[in-house]
Short mmCIF file of C-alpha atoms in Angstrom, two decimals:
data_model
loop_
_atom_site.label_atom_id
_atom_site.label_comp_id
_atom_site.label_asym_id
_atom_site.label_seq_id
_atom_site.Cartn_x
_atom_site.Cartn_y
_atom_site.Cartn_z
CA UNK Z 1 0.00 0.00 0.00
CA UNK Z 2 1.37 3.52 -0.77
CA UNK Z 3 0.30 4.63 2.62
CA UNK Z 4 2.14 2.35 4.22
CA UNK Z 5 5.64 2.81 2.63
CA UNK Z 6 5.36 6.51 3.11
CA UNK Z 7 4.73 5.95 7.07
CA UNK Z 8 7.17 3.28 6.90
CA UNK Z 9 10.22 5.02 5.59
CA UNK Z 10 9.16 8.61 7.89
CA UNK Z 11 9.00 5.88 10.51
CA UNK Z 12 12.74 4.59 9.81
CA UNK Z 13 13.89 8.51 8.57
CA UNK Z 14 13.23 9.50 12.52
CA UNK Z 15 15.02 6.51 13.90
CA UNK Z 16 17.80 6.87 11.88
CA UNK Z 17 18.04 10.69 13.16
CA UNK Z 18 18.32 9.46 16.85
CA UNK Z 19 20.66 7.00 16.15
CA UNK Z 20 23.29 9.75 14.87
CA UNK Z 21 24.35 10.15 18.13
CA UNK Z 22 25.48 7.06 19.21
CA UNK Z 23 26.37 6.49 15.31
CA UNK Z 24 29.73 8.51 15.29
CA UNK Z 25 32.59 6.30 13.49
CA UNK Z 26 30.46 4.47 11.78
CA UNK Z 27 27.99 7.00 9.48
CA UNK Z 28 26.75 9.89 10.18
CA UNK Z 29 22.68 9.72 11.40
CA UNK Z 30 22.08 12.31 8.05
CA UNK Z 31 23.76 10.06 6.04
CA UNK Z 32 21.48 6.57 6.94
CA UNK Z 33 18.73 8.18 6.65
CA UNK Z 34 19.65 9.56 3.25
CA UNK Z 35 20.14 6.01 2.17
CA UNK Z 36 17.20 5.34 3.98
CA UNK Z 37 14.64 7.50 2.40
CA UNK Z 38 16.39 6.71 -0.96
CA UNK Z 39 15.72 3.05 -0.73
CA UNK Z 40 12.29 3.87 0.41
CA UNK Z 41 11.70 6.27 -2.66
CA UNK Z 42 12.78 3.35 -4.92
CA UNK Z 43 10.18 1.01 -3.49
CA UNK Z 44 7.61 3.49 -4.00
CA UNK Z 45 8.47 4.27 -7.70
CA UNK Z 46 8.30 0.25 -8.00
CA UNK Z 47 4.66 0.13 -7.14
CA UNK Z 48 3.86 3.37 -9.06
CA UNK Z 49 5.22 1.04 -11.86
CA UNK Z 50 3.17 -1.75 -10.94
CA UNK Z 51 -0.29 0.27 -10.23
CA UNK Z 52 0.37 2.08 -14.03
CA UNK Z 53 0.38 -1.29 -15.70
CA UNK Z 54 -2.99 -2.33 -13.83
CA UNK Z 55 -4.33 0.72 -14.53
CA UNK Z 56 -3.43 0.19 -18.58
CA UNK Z 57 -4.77 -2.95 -18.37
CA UNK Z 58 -8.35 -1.90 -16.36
CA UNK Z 59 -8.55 0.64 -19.07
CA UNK Z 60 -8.26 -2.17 -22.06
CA UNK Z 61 -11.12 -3.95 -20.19
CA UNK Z 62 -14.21 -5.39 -21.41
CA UNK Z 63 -17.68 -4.82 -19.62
CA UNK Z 64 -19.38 -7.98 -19.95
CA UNK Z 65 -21.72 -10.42 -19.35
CA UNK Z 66 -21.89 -14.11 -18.06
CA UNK Z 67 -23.06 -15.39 -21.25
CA UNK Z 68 -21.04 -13.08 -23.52
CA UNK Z 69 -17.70 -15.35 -22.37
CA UNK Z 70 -18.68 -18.29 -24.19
CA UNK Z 71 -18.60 -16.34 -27.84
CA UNK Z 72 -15.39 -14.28 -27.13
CA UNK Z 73 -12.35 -15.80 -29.02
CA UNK Z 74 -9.21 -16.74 -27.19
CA UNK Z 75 -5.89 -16.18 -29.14
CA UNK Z 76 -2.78 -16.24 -27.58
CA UNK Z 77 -3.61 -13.72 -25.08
CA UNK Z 78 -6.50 -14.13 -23.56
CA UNK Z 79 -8.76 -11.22 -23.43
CA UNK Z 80 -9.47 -9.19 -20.13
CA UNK Z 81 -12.79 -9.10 -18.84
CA UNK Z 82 -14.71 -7.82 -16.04
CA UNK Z 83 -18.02 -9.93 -14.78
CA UNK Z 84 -20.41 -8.56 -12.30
CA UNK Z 85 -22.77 -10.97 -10.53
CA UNK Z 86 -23.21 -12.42 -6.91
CA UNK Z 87 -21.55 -14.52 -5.41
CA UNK Z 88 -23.24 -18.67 -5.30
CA UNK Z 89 -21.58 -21.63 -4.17
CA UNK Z 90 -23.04 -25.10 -3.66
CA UNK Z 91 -20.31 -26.45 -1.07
CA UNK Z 92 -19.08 -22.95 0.88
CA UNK Z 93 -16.27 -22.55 3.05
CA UNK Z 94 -17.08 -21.78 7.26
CA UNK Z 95 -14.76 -19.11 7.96
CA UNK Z 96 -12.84 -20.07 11.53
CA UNK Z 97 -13.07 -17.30 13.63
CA UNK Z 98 -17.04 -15.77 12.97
CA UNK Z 99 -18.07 -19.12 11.28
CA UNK Z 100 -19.72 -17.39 8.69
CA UNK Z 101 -20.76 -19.23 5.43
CA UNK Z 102 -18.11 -17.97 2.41
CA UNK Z 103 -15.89 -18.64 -0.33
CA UNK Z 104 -12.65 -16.75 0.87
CA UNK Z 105 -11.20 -16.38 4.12
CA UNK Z 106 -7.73 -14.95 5.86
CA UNK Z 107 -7.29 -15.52 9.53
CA UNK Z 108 -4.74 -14.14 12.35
CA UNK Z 109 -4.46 -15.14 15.63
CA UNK Z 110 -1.43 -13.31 17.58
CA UNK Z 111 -0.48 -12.84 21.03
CA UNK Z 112 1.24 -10.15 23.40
CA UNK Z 113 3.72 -11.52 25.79
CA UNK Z 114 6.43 -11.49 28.72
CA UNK Z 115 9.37 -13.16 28.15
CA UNK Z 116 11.04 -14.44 31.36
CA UNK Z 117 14.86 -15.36 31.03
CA UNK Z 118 17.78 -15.48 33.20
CA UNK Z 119 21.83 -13.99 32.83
CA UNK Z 120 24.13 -15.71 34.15
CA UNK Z 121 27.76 -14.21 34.25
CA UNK Z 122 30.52 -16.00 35.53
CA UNK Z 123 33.02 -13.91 37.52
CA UNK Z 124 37.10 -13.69 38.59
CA UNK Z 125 38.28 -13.01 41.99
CA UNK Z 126 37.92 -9.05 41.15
CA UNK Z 127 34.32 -9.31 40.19
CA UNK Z 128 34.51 -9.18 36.51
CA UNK Z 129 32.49 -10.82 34.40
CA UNK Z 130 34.19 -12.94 31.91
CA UNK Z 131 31.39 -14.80 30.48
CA UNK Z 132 27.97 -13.86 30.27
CA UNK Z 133 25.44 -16.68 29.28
CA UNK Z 134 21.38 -16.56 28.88
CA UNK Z 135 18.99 -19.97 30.79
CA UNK Z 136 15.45 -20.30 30.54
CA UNK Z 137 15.38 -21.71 33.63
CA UNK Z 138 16.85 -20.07 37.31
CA UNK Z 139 20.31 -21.84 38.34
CA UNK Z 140 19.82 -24.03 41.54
CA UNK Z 141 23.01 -22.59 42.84
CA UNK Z 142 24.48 -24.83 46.21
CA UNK Z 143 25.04 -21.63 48.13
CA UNK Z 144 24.03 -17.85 47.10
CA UNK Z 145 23.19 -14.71 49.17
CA UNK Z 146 20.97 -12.16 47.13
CA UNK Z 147 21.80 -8.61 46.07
CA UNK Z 148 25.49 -8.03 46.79
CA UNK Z 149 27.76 -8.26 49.31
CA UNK Z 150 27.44 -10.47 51.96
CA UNK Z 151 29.24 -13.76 52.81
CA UNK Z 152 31.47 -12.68 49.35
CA UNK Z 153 32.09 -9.70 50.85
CA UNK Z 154 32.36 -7.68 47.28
CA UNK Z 155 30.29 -6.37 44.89
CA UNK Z 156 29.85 -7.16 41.03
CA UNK Z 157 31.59 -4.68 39.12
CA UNK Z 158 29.26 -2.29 37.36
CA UNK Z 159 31.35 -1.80 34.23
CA UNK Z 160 32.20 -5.70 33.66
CA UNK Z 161 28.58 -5.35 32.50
CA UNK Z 162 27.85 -5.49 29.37
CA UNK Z 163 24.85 -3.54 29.54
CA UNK Z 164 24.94 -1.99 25.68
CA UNK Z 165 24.17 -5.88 24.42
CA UNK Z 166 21.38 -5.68 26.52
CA UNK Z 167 18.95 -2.71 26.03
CA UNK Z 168 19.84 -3.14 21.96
CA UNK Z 169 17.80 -7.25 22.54
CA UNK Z 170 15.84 -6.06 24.54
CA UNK Z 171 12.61 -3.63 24.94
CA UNK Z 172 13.58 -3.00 29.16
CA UNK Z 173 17.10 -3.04 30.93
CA UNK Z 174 17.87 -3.48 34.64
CA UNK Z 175 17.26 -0.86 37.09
CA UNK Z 176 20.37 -1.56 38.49
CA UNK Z 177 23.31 -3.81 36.87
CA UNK Z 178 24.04 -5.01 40.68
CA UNK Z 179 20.61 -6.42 41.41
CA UNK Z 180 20.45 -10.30 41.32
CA UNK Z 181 22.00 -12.83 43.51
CA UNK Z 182 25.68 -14.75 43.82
CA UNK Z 183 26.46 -17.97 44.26
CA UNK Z 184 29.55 -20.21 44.20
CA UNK Z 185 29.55 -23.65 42.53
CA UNK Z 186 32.43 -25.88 41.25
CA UNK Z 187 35.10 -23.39 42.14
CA UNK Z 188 33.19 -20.36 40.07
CA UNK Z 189 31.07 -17.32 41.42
CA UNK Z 190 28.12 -16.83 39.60
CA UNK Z 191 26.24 -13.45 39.30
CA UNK Z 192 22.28 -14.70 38.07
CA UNK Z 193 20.05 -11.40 37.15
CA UNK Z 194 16.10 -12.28 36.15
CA UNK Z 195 15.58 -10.18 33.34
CA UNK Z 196 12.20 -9.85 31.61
CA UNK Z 197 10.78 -8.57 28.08
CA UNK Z 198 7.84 -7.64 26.39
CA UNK Z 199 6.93 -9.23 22.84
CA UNK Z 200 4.59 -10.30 20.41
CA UNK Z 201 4.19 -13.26 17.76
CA UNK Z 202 1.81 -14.53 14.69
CA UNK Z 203 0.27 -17.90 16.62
CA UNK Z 204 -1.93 -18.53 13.48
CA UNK Z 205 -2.30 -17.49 10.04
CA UNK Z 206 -4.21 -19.29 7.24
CA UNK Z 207 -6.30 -18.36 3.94
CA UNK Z 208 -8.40 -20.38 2.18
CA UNK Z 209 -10.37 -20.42 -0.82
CA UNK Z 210 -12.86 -22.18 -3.19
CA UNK Z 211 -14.27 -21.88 -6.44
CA UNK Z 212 -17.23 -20.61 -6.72
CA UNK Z 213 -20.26 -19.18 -9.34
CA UNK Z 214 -20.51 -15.84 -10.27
CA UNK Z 215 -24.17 -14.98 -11.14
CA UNK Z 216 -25.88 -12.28 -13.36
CA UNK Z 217 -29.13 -11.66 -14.93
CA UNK Z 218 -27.35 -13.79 -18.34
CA UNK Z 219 -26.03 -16.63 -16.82
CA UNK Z 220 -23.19 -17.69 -14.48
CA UNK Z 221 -19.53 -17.72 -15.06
CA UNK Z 222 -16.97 -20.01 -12.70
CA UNK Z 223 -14.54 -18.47 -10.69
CA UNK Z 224 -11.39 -19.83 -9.00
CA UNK Z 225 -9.31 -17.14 -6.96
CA UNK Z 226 -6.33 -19.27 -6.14
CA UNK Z 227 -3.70 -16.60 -6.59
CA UNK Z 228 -5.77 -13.48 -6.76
CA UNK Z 229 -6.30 -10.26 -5.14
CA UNK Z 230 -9.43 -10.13 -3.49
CA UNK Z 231 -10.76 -7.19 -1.56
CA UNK Z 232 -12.54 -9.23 1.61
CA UNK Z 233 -14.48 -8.00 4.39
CA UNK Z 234 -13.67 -7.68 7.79
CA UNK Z 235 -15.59 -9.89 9.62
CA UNK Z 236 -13.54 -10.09 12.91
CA UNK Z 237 -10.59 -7.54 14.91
CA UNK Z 238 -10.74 -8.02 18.62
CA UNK Z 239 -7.98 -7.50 21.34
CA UNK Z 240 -8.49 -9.48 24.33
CA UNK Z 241 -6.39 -9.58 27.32
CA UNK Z 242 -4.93 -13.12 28.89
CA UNK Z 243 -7.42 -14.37 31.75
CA UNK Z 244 -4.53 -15.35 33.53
CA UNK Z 245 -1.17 -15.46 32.83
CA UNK Z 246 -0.61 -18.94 33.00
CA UNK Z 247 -3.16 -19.69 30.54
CA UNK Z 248 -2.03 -22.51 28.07
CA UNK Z 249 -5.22 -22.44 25.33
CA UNK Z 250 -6.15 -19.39 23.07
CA UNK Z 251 -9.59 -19.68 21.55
CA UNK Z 252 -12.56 -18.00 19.88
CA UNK Z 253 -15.65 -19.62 18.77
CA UNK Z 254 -14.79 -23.16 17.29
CA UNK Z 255 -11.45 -21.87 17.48
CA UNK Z 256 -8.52 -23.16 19.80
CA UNK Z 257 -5.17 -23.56 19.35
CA UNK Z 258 -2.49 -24.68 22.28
CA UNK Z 259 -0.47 -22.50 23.77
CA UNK Z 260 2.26 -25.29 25.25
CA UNK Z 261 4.44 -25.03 22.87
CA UNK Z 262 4.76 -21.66 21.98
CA UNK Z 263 5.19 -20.78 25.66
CA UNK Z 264 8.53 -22.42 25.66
CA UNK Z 265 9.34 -22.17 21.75
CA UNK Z 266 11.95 -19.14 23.15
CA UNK Z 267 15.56 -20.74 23.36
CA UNK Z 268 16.12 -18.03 25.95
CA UNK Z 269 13.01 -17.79 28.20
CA UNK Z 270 9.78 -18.48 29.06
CA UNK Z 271 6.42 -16.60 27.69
CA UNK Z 272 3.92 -15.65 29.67
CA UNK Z 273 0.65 -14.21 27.50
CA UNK Z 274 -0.73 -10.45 28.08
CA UNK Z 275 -3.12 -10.69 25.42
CA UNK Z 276 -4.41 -12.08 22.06
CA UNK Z 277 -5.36 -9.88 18.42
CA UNK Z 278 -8.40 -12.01 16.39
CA UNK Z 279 -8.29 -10.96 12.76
CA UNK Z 280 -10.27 -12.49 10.06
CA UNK Z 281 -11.39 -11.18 6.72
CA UNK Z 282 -13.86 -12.75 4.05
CA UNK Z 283 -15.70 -12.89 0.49
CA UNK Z 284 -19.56 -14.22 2.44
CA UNK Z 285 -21.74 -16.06 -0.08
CA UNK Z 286 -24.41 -13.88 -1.69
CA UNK Z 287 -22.21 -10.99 -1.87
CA UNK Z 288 -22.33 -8.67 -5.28
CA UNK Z 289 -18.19 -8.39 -6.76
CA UNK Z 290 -16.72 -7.50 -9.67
CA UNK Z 291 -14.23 -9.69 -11.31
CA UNK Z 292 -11.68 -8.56 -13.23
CA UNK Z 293 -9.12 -10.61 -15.31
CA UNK Z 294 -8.54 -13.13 -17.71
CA UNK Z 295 -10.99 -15.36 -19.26
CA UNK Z 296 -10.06 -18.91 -20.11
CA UNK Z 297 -11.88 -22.19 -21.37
CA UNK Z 298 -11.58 -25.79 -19.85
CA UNK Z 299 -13.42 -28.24 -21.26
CA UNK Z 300 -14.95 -25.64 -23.48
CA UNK Z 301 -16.29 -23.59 -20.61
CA UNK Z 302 -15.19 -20.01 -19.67
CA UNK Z 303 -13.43 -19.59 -16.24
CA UNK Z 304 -11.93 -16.88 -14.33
CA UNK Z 305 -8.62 -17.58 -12.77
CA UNK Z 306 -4.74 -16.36 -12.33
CA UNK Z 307 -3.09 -17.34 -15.65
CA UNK Z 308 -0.50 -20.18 -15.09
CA UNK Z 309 1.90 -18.19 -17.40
CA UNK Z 310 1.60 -14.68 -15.05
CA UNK Z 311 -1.12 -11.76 -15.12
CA UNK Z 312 -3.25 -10.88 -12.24
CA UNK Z 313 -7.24 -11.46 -10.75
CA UNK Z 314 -8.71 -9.20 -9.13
CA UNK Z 315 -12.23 -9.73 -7.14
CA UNK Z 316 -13.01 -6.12 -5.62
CA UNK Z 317 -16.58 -4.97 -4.16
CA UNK Z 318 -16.33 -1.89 -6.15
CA UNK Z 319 -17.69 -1.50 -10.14
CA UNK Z 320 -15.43 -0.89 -12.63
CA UNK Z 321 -15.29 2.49 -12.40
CA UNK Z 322 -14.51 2.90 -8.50
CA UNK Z 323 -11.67 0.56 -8.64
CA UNK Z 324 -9.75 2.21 -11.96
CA UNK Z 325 -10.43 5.22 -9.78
CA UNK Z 326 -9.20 4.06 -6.50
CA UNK Z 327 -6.01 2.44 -8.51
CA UNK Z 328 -5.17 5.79 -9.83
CA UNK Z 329 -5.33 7.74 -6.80
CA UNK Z 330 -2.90 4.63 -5.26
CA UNK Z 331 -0.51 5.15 -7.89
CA UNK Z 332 -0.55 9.47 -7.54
CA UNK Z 333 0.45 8.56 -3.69
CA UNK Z 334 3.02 6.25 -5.09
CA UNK Z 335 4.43 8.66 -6.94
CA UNK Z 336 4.23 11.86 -4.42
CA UNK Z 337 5.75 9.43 -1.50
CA UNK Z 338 8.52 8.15 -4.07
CA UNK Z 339 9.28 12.09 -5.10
CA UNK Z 340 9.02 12.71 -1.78
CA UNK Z 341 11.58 10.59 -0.43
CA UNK Z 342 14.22 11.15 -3.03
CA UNK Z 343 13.99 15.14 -1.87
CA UNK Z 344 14.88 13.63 1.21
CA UNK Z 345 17.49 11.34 0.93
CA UNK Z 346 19.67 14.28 -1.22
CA UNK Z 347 19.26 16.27 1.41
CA UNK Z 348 20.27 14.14 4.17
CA UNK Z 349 23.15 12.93 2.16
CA UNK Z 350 24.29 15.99 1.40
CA UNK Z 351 24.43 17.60 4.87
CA UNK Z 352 25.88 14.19 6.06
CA UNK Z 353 28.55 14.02 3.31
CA UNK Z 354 29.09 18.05 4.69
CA UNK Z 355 29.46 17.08 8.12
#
């Protein structure tokens, strides 16, 4: 989406700004977001490119009917076509989340978690760390004494710490690099700090589709959307927060999916859920769409589908008209974000190049 590449690169343009001050030796924080912007302006001349050769081809296409298809003449290039009718299908898809009857569907299921994990750091007789390794679970040290000091009689040494590794992992850094507890095991002192994150992760993701019959006052044409671009509705977006935090199944409706695993997928820590994001979009049954694309015959019978050899389907809930006109106000934001961010890569570059 055009949109989303503009916020996307003003996004990384403002992170690259702050990072110019820890960035000295390397580049300049003018100069990566020069190259920054750049790259972004190239991806959005790319799908200015790609939106002008849709809109060339929606212009070339043919209004027509369900039982105009059956006299049109395929050469070598079959001809483009747009079919409006509703939607019927004899054996329909039940979507998983709202269980609604249909004959597309995408689902997400995602969660919002804290990620439990432990440092250990092995120390010398100074108090220096000279190793530094991550458990999942907590070390059942022999003998410890917590925070610092005590039967040891010394403290960890602050800047043995390597504290920069840390905060760039992770979202949160310790209050305080000396909180924790010691212990002494095999001849080593150990220095174990519990250290905890907040994250997120795709649980679920499917789409699924089936042919179906697209119906008009003429006739009915078959349509299979394998491969297409289809403009669904939203039939579910919830946030929910975690009942408990120990919870180990996520559902919705007929829905339900295990949590086990991916509470201890981490090879660092253990997950503990804050909350779960429902997504599903679909095409419902009786719904009126407008296919656009390529018309081919099997068994002597017109179909709609992708083209094996390339080209594009598109099934949008917009006539003809609306979608050339929403693809050409795509491609003008295309353009302005790609113009855009070439303005401002040259001028980052060139007051970084200055500097």
């Amino acid at each position: 989406c055009p949109r989303s590449l503009g916020k996307a690169w003003a996004r990384l343009f403002l992170i690259s700004m702050g990072a110019g001050s820890w960035g000295a030796g390397l580049m300049s924080g003018w100069v990566i977001a020069g190259l920054l912007a750049a790259g972004a302006a190239v991806a959005s001349f790319v799908e200015y490119v790609k939106l002008q050769q849709l809109i060339r081809q929606l212009q070339r296409t043919k209004v027509c009917k369900a039982r105009e298809l059956q006299a049109l003449a395929v050469g070598k290039s079959p001809p483009w076509v747009q079919v409006t009718g509703k939607i019927l299908c004899p054996q329909p898809l039940l979507a998983e989340l709202s269980q609604q009857r249909c004959v597309y569907y995408e689902t997400e299921v995602a969660w919002d978690y804290e990620e439990t994990r432990y440092c250990r750091r092995t120390l010398d007789d100074q108090g220096n760390v000279i190793r530094e390794e991550y458990l999942r679970d907590r070390p059942q040290p022999t003998e410890y004494s917590y925070g610092f000091g005590g039967s040891l009689g010394w403290q960890p040494r602050k800047e043995g710490v390597n504290v920069e590794k840390k905060q760039s992992r992770f979202d949160s850094s310790l209050n305080s690099p000396t909180t924790g507890y010691t212990y002494t095991e095999g001849g080593y002192t150990y220095w174990v700090v519990e250290e905890k994150k907040d994250g997120s992760e795709t649980l679920h993701k499917m789409t699924r589709s089936t042919p179906f019959y697209l119906k008009d006052e003429t006739g009915q044409v078959r349509v299979d959307v394998t491969g297409g671009e289809v403009e669904a509705v939203v039939s579910v977006n919830e946030e929910t927060m975690a009942p408990s935090a120990n919870v180990l199944t996520v559902s919705y409706g007929n829905f339900s999916l295990n949590l086990s695993n991916y509470a201890s997928s981490s090879g660092e820590g253990y997950r503990k859920p804050r909350g779960f994001t429902y997504k599903e979009s679909l095409l419902p049954v009786d719904t009126v769409v407008s296919v656009t694309g390529q018309v081919l015959f099997e068994g002597g019978k017109p179909v709609l589908r992708k083209p094996p050899s390339g080209g594009r389907l598109l099934v949008s809930l917009q006539s003809g008209n609306e979608l050339l006109e929403k693809k050409q106000q795509d491609a003008q934001v295309a353009l302005g974000t790609s113009i855009t961010g070439l303005i401002v890569g040259v001028v980052c570059l060139m007051v970084g190049l200055r500097r």
